[in-house]
PDB file of C-alpha atoms and ligand atoms in Angstrom:
ATOM      1  CA  MET A   1      68.426  53.876 -10.333  1.00  0.00           C
ATOM      2  CA  SER A   2      67.648  51.026  -7.924  1.00  0.00           C
ATOM      3  CA  SER A   3      65.670  48.019  -9.072  1.00  0.00           C
ATOM      4  CA  PRO A   4      62.498  49.066  -7.177  1.00  0.00           C
ATOM      5  CA  ALA A   5      62.819  52.571  -8.654  1.00  0.00           C
ATOM      6  CA  LYS A   6      63.159  51.096 -12.162  1.00  0.00           C
ATOM      7  CA  HIS A   7      60.075  48.976 -11.554  1.00  0.00           C
ATOM      8  CA  ARG A   8      58.111  52.044 -10.451  1.00  0.00           C
ATOM      9  CA  ALA A   9      59.333  54.012 -13.479  1.00  0.00           C
ATOM     10  CA  LEU A  10      58.252  51.201 -15.828  1.00  0.00           C
ATOM     11  CA  ARG A  11      54.804  50.994 -14.228  1.00  0.00           C
ATOM     12  CA  LEU A  12      54.389  54.732 -14.533  1.00  0.00           C
ATOM     13  CA  MET A  13      55.465  54.630 -18.163  1.00  0.00           C
ATOM     14  CA  HIS A  14      53.108  51.732 -18.916  1.00  0.00           C
ATOM     15  CA  GLY A  15      50.220  53.812 -17.581  1.00  0.00           C
ATOM     16  CA  GLU A  16      51.042  56.513 -20.133  1.00  0.00           C
ATOM     17  CA  LEU A  17      51.713  53.969 -22.881  1.00  0.00           C
ATOM     18  CA  ASP A  18      48.317  52.319 -22.333  1.00  0.00           C
ATOM     19  CA  ALA A  19      46.656  55.652 -23.074  1.00  0.00           C
ATOM     20  CA  CYS A  20      48.654  56.336 -26.271  1.00  0.00           C
ATOM     21  CA  ARG A  21      46.408  56.879 -29.331  1.00  0.00           C
ATOM     22  CA  VAL A  22      48.632  59.050 -31.509  1.00  0.00           C
ATOM     23  CA  CYS A  23      48.677  56.790 -34.595  1.00  0.00           C
ATOM     24  CA  PRO A  24      45.363  57.112 -36.482  1.00  0.00           C
ATOM     25  CA  ASN A  25      45.792  53.911 -38.516  1.00  0.00           C
ATOM     26  CA  MET A  26      46.859  51.690 -35.653  1.00  0.00           C
ATOM     27  CA  ILE A  27      44.371  49.363 -33.993  1.00  0.00           C
ATOM     28  CA  GLY A  28      44.345  49.276 -30.203  1.00  0.00           C
ATOM     29  CA  PRO A  29      44.680  48.274 -27.519  1.00  0.00           C
ATOM     30  CA  VAL A  30      48.297  49.038 -26.796  1.00  0.00           C
ATOM     31  CA  VAL A  31      50.156  45.792 -26.040  1.00  0.00           C
ATOM     32  CA  HIS A  32      53.262  45.596 -23.893  1.00  0.00           C
ATOM     33  CA  GLY A  33      55.055  43.124 -21.686  1.00  0.00           C
ATOM     34  CA  ALA A  34      55.217  43.141 -17.899  1.00  0.00           C
ATOM     35  CA  PRO A  35      57.306  45.789 -16.073  1.00  0.00           C
ATOM     36  CA  VAL A  36      60.214  43.382 -15.671  1.00  0.00           C
ATOM     37  CA  VAL A  37      63.454  44.947 -14.456  1.00  0.00           C
ATOM     38  CA  SER A  38      65.977  43.227 -16.702  1.00  0.00           C
ATOM     39  CA  ARG A  39      69.308  43.867 -18.437  1.00  0.00           C
ATOM     40  CA  VAL A  40      67.887  42.120 -21.511  1.00  0.00           C
ATOM     41  CA  ILE A  41      65.341  43.753 -23.827  1.00  0.00           C
ATOM     42  CA  LEU A  42      63.700  41.739 -26.584  1.00  0.00           C
ATOM     43  CA  VAL A  43      62.326  43.940 -29.367  1.00  0.00           C
ATOM     44  CA  GLY A  44      59.611  42.507 -31.606  1.00  0.00           C
ATOM     45  CA  GLN A  45      57.924  44.166 -34.594  1.00  0.00           C
ATOM     46  CA  ALA A  46      54.333  44.821 -33.503  1.00  0.00           C
ATOM     47  CA  PRO A  47      51.503  42.820 -31.953  1.00  0.00           C
ATOM     48  CA  GLY A  48      49.330  40.704 -34.190  1.00  0.00           C
ATOM     49  CA  PRO A  49      45.513  40.632 -34.188  1.00  0.00           C
ATOM     50  CA  ARG A  50      45.252  38.289 -31.197  1.00  0.00           C
ATOM     51  CA  GLU A  51      47.697  39.846 -28.748  1.00  0.00           C
ATOM     52  CA  GLY A  52      45.354  42.667 -27.731  1.00  0.00           C
ATOM     53  CA  SER A  53      42.794  40.247 -26.309  1.00  0.00           C
ATOM     54  CA  PHE A  54      45.494  38.437 -24.320  1.00  0.00           C
ATOM     55  CA  GLY A  55      47.091  41.693 -23.184  1.00  0.00           C
ATOM     56  CA  ARG A  56      50.637  40.539 -23.785  1.00  0.00           C
ATOM     57  CA  PRO A  57      53.049  40.371 -26.729  1.00  0.00           C
ATOM     58  CA  PHE A  58      53.888  37.102 -28.494  1.00  0.00           C
ATOM     59  CA  ALA A  59      50.725  35.513 -27.112  1.00  0.00           C
ATOM     60  CA  TRP A  60      49.746  33.532 -30.209  1.00  0.00           C
ATOM     61  CA  THR A  61      51.370  31.131 -32.687  1.00  0.00           C
ATOM     62  CA  ALA A  62      54.572  33.104 -33.395  1.00  0.00           C
ATOM     63  CA  GLY A  63      55.098  33.423 -29.653  1.00  0.00           C
ATOM     64  CA  ARG A  64      54.633  29.694 -29.142  1.00  0.00           C
ATOM     65  CA  THR A  65      57.348  29.052 -31.711  1.00  0.00           C
ATOM     66  CA  MET A  66      59.694  31.629 -30.181  1.00  0.00           C
ATOM     67  CA  PHE A  67      59.256  30.413 -26.604  1.00  0.00           C
ATOM     68  CA  ARG A  68      59.868  26.836 -27.784  1.00  0.00           C
ATOM     69  CA  TRP A  69      63.196  28.022 -29.264  1.00  0.00           C
ATOM     70  CA  PHE A  70      64.156  29.475 -25.874  1.00  0.00           C
ATOM     71  CA  GLU A  71      63.021  26.426 -23.951  1.00  0.00           C
ATOM     72  CA  GLU A  72      65.066  24.112 -26.177  1.00  0.00           C
ATOM     73  CA  ALA A  73      68.164  26.323 -26.187  1.00  0.00           C
ATOM     74  CA  MET A  74      68.189  27.535 -22.608  1.00  0.00           C
ATOM     75  CA  GLY A  75      65.812  25.380 -20.630  1.00  0.00           C
ATOM     76  CA  VAL A  76      63.801  28.502 -19.788  1.00  0.00           C
ATOM     77  CA  GLY A  77      60.052  28.147 -20.327  1.00  0.00           C
ATOM     78  CA  GLU A  78      57.689  30.887 -21.449  1.00  0.00           C
ATOM     79  CA  ASP A  79      56.770  31.982 -17.917  1.00  0.00           C
ATOM     80  CA  GLY A  80      60.414  32.106 -16.861  1.00  0.00           C
ATOM     81  CA  PHE A  81      61.379  34.046 -19.968  1.00  0.00           C
ATOM     82  CA  ARG A  82      58.569  36.571 -19.534  1.00  0.00           C
ATOM     83  CA  ALA A  83      59.551  36.976 -15.875  1.00  0.00           C
ATOM     84  CA  GLY A  84      63.215  37.590 -16.699  1.00  0.00           C
ATOM     85  CA  VAL A  85      63.318  39.522 -19.987  1.00  0.00           C
ATOM     86  CA  TYR A  86      61.652  42.839 -20.794  1.00  0.00           C
ATOM     87  CA  ILE A  87      59.613  42.408 -23.988  1.00  0.00           C
ATOM     88  CA  ALA A  88      59.250  45.546 -26.107  1.00  0.00           C
ATOM     89  CA  ALA A  89      58.465  46.187 -29.778  1.00  0.00           C
ATOM     90  CA  VAL A  90      59.016  48.642 -32.602  1.00  0.00           C
ATOM     91  CA  ALA A  91      55.256  49.404 -32.488  1.00  0.00           C
ATOM     92  CA  ARG A  92      52.869  48.570 -29.639  1.00  0.00           C
ATOM     93  CA  CYS A  93      49.566  48.522 -31.521  1.00  0.00           C
ATOM     94  CA  PHE A  94      48.300  46.129 -34.175  1.00  0.00           C
ATOM     95  CA  PRO A  95      48.883  47.750 -37.592  1.00  0.00           C
ATOM     96  CA  GLY A  96      46.049  45.848 -39.307  1.00  0.00           C
ATOM     97  CA  LYS A  97      46.300  43.546 -42.272  1.00  0.00           C
ATOM     98  CA  ALA A  98      48.343  44.320 -45.378  1.00  0.00           C
ATOM     99  CA  SER A  99      46.491  44.335 -48.701  1.00  0.00           C
ATOM    100  CA  GLY A 100      48.451  41.267 -49.852  1.00  0.00           C
ATOM    101  CA  GLY A 101      47.749  39.322 -46.628  1.00  0.00           C
ATOM    102  CA  GLY A 102      49.817  39.106 -43.479  1.00  0.00           C
ATOM    103  CA  ASP A 103      50.136  41.929 -40.968  1.00  0.00           C
ATOM    104  CA  ARG A 104      50.862  45.449 -42.220  1.00  0.00           C
ATOM    105  CA  ARG A 105      54.374  46.663 -41.476  1.00  0.00           C
ATOM    106  CA  PRO A 106      54.283  49.825 -39.328  1.00  0.00           C
ATOM    107  CA  ASP A 107      55.072  52.892 -41.461  1.00  0.00           C
ATOM    108  CA  ALA A 108      57.905  55.344 -40.855  1.00  0.00           C
ATOM    109  CA  ASP A 109      55.744  57.818 -38.903  1.00  0.00           C
ATOM    110  CA  GLU A 110      54.335  55.111 -36.652  1.00  0.00           C
ATOM    111  CA  ILE A 111      57.807  53.724 -36.011  1.00  0.00           C
ATOM    112  CA  ALA A 112      59.132  57.193 -35.196  1.00  0.00           C
ATOM    113  CA  ARG A 113      56.255  57.916 -32.795  1.00  0.00           C
ATOM    114  CA  CYS A 114      56.594  54.609 -31.006  1.00  0.00           C
ATOM    115  CA  GLU A 115      60.382  54.905 -30.783  1.00  0.00           C
ATOM    116  CA  GLY A 116      59.923  57.364 -27.931  1.00  0.00           C
ATOM    117  CA  TRP A 117      58.611  54.543 -25.737  1.00  0.00           C
ATOM    118  CA  LEU A 118      61.626  52.384 -26.544  1.00  0.00           C
ATOM    119  CA  GLN A 119      63.870  55.288 -25.702  1.00  0.00           C
ATOM    120  CA  ARG A 120      62.271  55.626 -22.285  1.00  0.00           C
ATOM    121  CA  GLU A 121      62.504  51.895 -21.650  1.00  0.00           C
ATOM    122  CA  ALA A 122      66.186  51.891 -22.576  1.00  0.00           C
ATOM    123  CA  ALA A 123      66.834  54.853 -20.275  1.00  0.00           C
ATOM    124  CA  ILE A 124      65.105  53.125 -17.354  1.00  0.00           C
ATOM    125  CA  LEU A 125      66.493  49.621 -17.852  1.00  0.00           C
ATOM    126  CA  GLU A 126      70.055  50.408 -19.040  1.00  0.00           C
ATOM    127  CA  PRO A 127      70.220  47.111 -20.974  1.00  0.00           C
ATOM    128  CA  GLU A 128      73.365  45.092 -21.644  1.00  0.00           C
ATOM    129  CA  LEU A 129      71.784  42.908 -24.310  1.00  0.00           C
ATOM    130  CA  VAL A 130      69.162  43.705 -26.949  1.00  0.00           C
ATOM    131  CA  VAL A 131      67.474  40.907 -28.900  1.00  0.00           C
ATOM    132  CA  PRO A 132      65.716  42.245 -31.992  1.00  0.00           C
ATOM    133  CA  VAL A 133      63.295  39.757 -33.531  1.00  0.00           C
ATOM    134  CA  GLY A 134      62.633  40.040 -37.262  1.00  0.00           C
ATOM    135  CA  THR A 135      63.990  42.278 -39.995  1.00  0.00           C
ATOM    136  CA  LEU A 136      62.256  45.498 -38.966  1.00  0.00           C
ATOM    137  CA  ALA A 137      63.376  45.280 -35.332  1.00  0.00           C
ATOM    138  CA  ILE A 138      66.911  44.341 -36.440  1.00  0.00           C
ATOM    139  CA  GLU A 139      67.028  47.352 -38.745  1.00  0.00           C
ATOM    140  CA  ARG A 140      65.817  49.677 -35.983  1.00  0.00           C
ATOM    141  CA  VAL A 141      68.290  48.398 -33.397  1.00  0.00           C
ATOM    142  CA  LEU A 142      71.354  48.251 -35.661  1.00  0.00           C
ATOM    143  CA  GLY A 143      70.463  51.332 -37.689  1.00  0.00           C
ATOM    144  CA  GLU A 144      70.902  49.580 -41.024  1.00  0.00           C
ATOM    145  CA  LYS A 145      69.132  47.081 -43.233  1.00  0.00           C
ATOM    146  CA  MET A 146      70.877  43.770 -43.720  1.00  0.00           C
ATOM    147  CA  PRO A 147      69.964  40.283 -44.885  1.00  0.00           C
ATOM    148  CA  LEU A 148      69.072  37.865 -42.083  1.00  0.00           C
ATOM    149  CA  ALA A 149      71.853  35.536 -43.233  1.00  0.00           C
ATOM    150  CA  GLU A 150      74.424  38.250 -42.423  1.00  0.00           C
ATOM    151  CA  ILE A 151      73.278  39.017 -38.903  1.00  0.00           C
ATOM    152  CA  VAL A 152      71.507  35.999 -37.377  1.00  0.00           C
ATOM    153  CA  GLY A 153      74.074  33.939 -35.465  1.00  0.00           C
ATOM    154  CA  GLU A 154      76.367  36.948 -34.869  1.00  0.00           C
ATOM    155  CA  LEU A 155      77.056  38.913 -31.714  1.00  0.00           C
ATOM    156  CA  ARG A 156      77.320  42.631 -32.521  1.00  0.00           C
ATOM    157  CA  ARG A 157      78.015  45.729 -30.480  1.00  0.00           C
ATOM    158  CA  ALA A 158      75.787  48.684 -31.255  1.00  0.00           C
ATOM    159  CA  ARG A 159      74.935  52.081 -29.872  1.00  0.00           C
ATOM    160  CA  TRP A 160      71.237  51.990 -29.040  1.00  0.00           C
ATOM    161  CA  HIS A 161      69.441  54.899 -27.422  1.00  0.00           C
ATOM    162  CA  GLY A 162      72.682  56.298 -26.067  1.00  0.00           C
ATOM    163  CA  ARG A 163      74.127  53.037 -24.716  1.00  0.00           C
ATOM    164  CA  GLU A 164      76.642  50.507 -25.971  1.00  0.00           C
ATOM    165  CA  VAL A 165      74.826  47.168 -26.035  1.00  0.00           C
ATOM    166  CA  ASP A 166      75.361  43.627 -27.268  1.00  0.00           C
ATOM    167  CA  VAL A 167      72.929  42.636 -29.990  1.00  0.00           C
ATOM    168  CA  ILE A 168      71.884  39.073 -30.819  1.00  0.00           C
ATOM    169  CA  ALA A 169      69.336  39.107 -33.632  1.00  0.00           C
ATOM    170  CA  LEU A 170      66.696  36.470 -34.257  1.00  0.00           C
ATOM    171  CA  PRO A 171      64.471  35.854 -37.283  1.00  0.00           C
ATOM    172  CA  HIS A 172      60.751  36.429 -36.854  1.00  0.00           C
ATOM    173  CA  PRO A 173      59.099  33.206 -35.659  1.00  0.00           C
ATOM    174  CA  SER A 174      55.967  33.865 -37.722  1.00  0.00           C
ATOM    175  CA  GLY A 175      54.471  30.844 -39.459  1.00  0.00           C
ATOM    176  CA  ALA A 176      54.355  32.994 -42.599  1.00  0.00           C
ATOM    177  CA  SER A 177      58.156  32.963 -42.732  1.00  0.00           C
ATOM    178  CA  THR A 178      60.031  29.927 -43.960  1.00  0.00           C
ATOM    179  CA  TRP A 179      63.517  31.411 -43.391  1.00  0.00           C
ATOM    180  CA  HIS A 180      64.075  29.810 -39.985  1.00  0.00           C
ATOM    181  CA  ARG A 181      62.853  26.427 -41.183  1.00  0.00           C
ATOM    182  CA  MET A 182      65.208  26.142 -44.186  1.00  0.00           C
ATOM    183  CA  GLU A 183      68.970  26.309 -44.590  1.00  0.00           C
ATOM    184  CA  PRO A 184      70.954  28.411 -43.908  1.00  0.00           C
ATOM    185  CA  GLY A 185      68.285  29.774 -41.552  1.00  0.00           C
ATOM    186  CA  LYS A 186      68.039  26.650 -39.388  1.00  0.00           C
ATOM    187  CA  THR A 187      71.775  26.535 -38.729  1.00  0.00           C
ATOM    188  CA  LEU A 188      72.061  30.287 -38.157  1.00  0.00           C
ATOM    189  CA  LEU A 189      69.093  30.321 -35.791  1.00  0.00           C
ATOM    190  CA  ALA A 190      70.636  27.478 -33.769  1.00  0.00           C
ATOM    191  CA  ARG A 191      73.907  29.457 -33.605  1.00  0.00           C
ATOM    192  CA  ALA A 192      72.057  32.596 -32.476  1.00  0.00           C
ATOM    193  CA  LEU A 193      70.234  30.666 -29.742  1.00  0.00           C
ATOM    194  CA  ARG A 194      73.528  29.172 -28.522  1.00  0.00           C
ATOM    195  CA  ARG A 195      75.016  32.685 -28.355  1.00  0.00           C
ATOM    196  CA  LEU A 196      71.965  33.868 -26.465  1.00  0.00           C
ATOM    197  CA  ALA A 197      72.153  30.985 -23.973  1.00  0.00           C
ATOM    198  CA  ARG A 198      75.849  31.739 -23.327  1.00  0.00           C
ATOM    199  CA  HIS A 199      75.461  35.496 -22.937  1.00  0.00           C
ATOM    200  CA  PRO A 200      76.115  36.450 -19.278  1.00  0.00           C
ATOM    201  CA  ALA A 201      72.877  38.438 -19.049  1.00  0.00           C
ATOM    202  CA  MET A 202      70.862  35.420 -20.244  1.00  0.00           C
ATOM    203  CA  ALA A 203      72.927  32.827 -18.392  1.00  0.00           C
ATOM    204  CA  ALA A 204      71.908  34.534 -15.139  1.00  0.00           C
ATOM    205  CA  LEU A 205      68.284  34.053 -16.141  1.00  0.00           C
ATOM    206  CA  ALA A 206      68.777  30.374 -16.986  1.00  0.00           C
ATOM    207  CA  ARG A 207      70.200  29.760 -13.479  1.00  0.00           C
ATOM    208  CA  GLU A 208      67.175  31.278 -11.730  1.00  0.00           C
TER     209      GLU A 208
HETATM  210  S1  SF4 B   1      51.852  52.368 -32.219  1.00  0.00           S
HETATM  211 FE1  SF4 B   1      52.941  53.248 -30.455  1.00  0.00          FE
HETATM  212  S2  SF4 B   1      52.950  55.485 -30.789  1.00  0.00           S
HETATM  213 FE2  SF4 B   1      51.379  54.586 -32.147  1.00  0.00          FE
HETATM  214  S3  SF4 B   1      49.443  54.690 -30.956  1.00  0.00           S
HETATM  215 FE3  SF4 B   1      50.318  52.652 -30.566  1.00  0.00          FE
HETATM  216  S4  SF4 B   1      51.580  52.950 -28.711  1.00  0.00           S
HETATM  217 FE4  SF4 B   1      51.159  54.999 -29.521  1.00  0.00          FE
END
């Protein structure tokens, strides 16, 4: 598919995605990134309570932290990153708050329903590199649960929605998590960001 055709397919899909209301416990609106034709897909967990009003993922404090990581590692600011990388998520609606505080983790049914959108995005974009952010996204992309210390900083190959892709996992940048601010998290995050900056699909973005 040509790049303009991919862009049209993404826009069409986003129109359908915007109207999705199949999860009764999810809180709208649906949040998704721009229809960026990219070989890199970043997969987050789910929008937080603020993203809906901004109409884009990673629009609040966790996003500020994550885009600062990219700026420092690659010299690509938030606008440049959003213009060059397709930002997706395991779930596209805010799950609400968990009883113990923090955002509720999407349940298995919600994840399964929303996976169909990821599948379509992967089919349209044919990614070379997938960047899952946080434990849930990592688990969904790699198909197995693993401690952050075993996967952050590594470059893995995985079969994802019918394609062989490179995977560079990142911890969730949420302020509620201390993992990326303490050792070994700090060192492993720095290694992961260096791998990301060197990856050919990202290096092309950094040159633009
Ligand atoms: S979480 Fe995904 S599948 Fe569920 S209503 Fe929102 S967009 Fe639809």
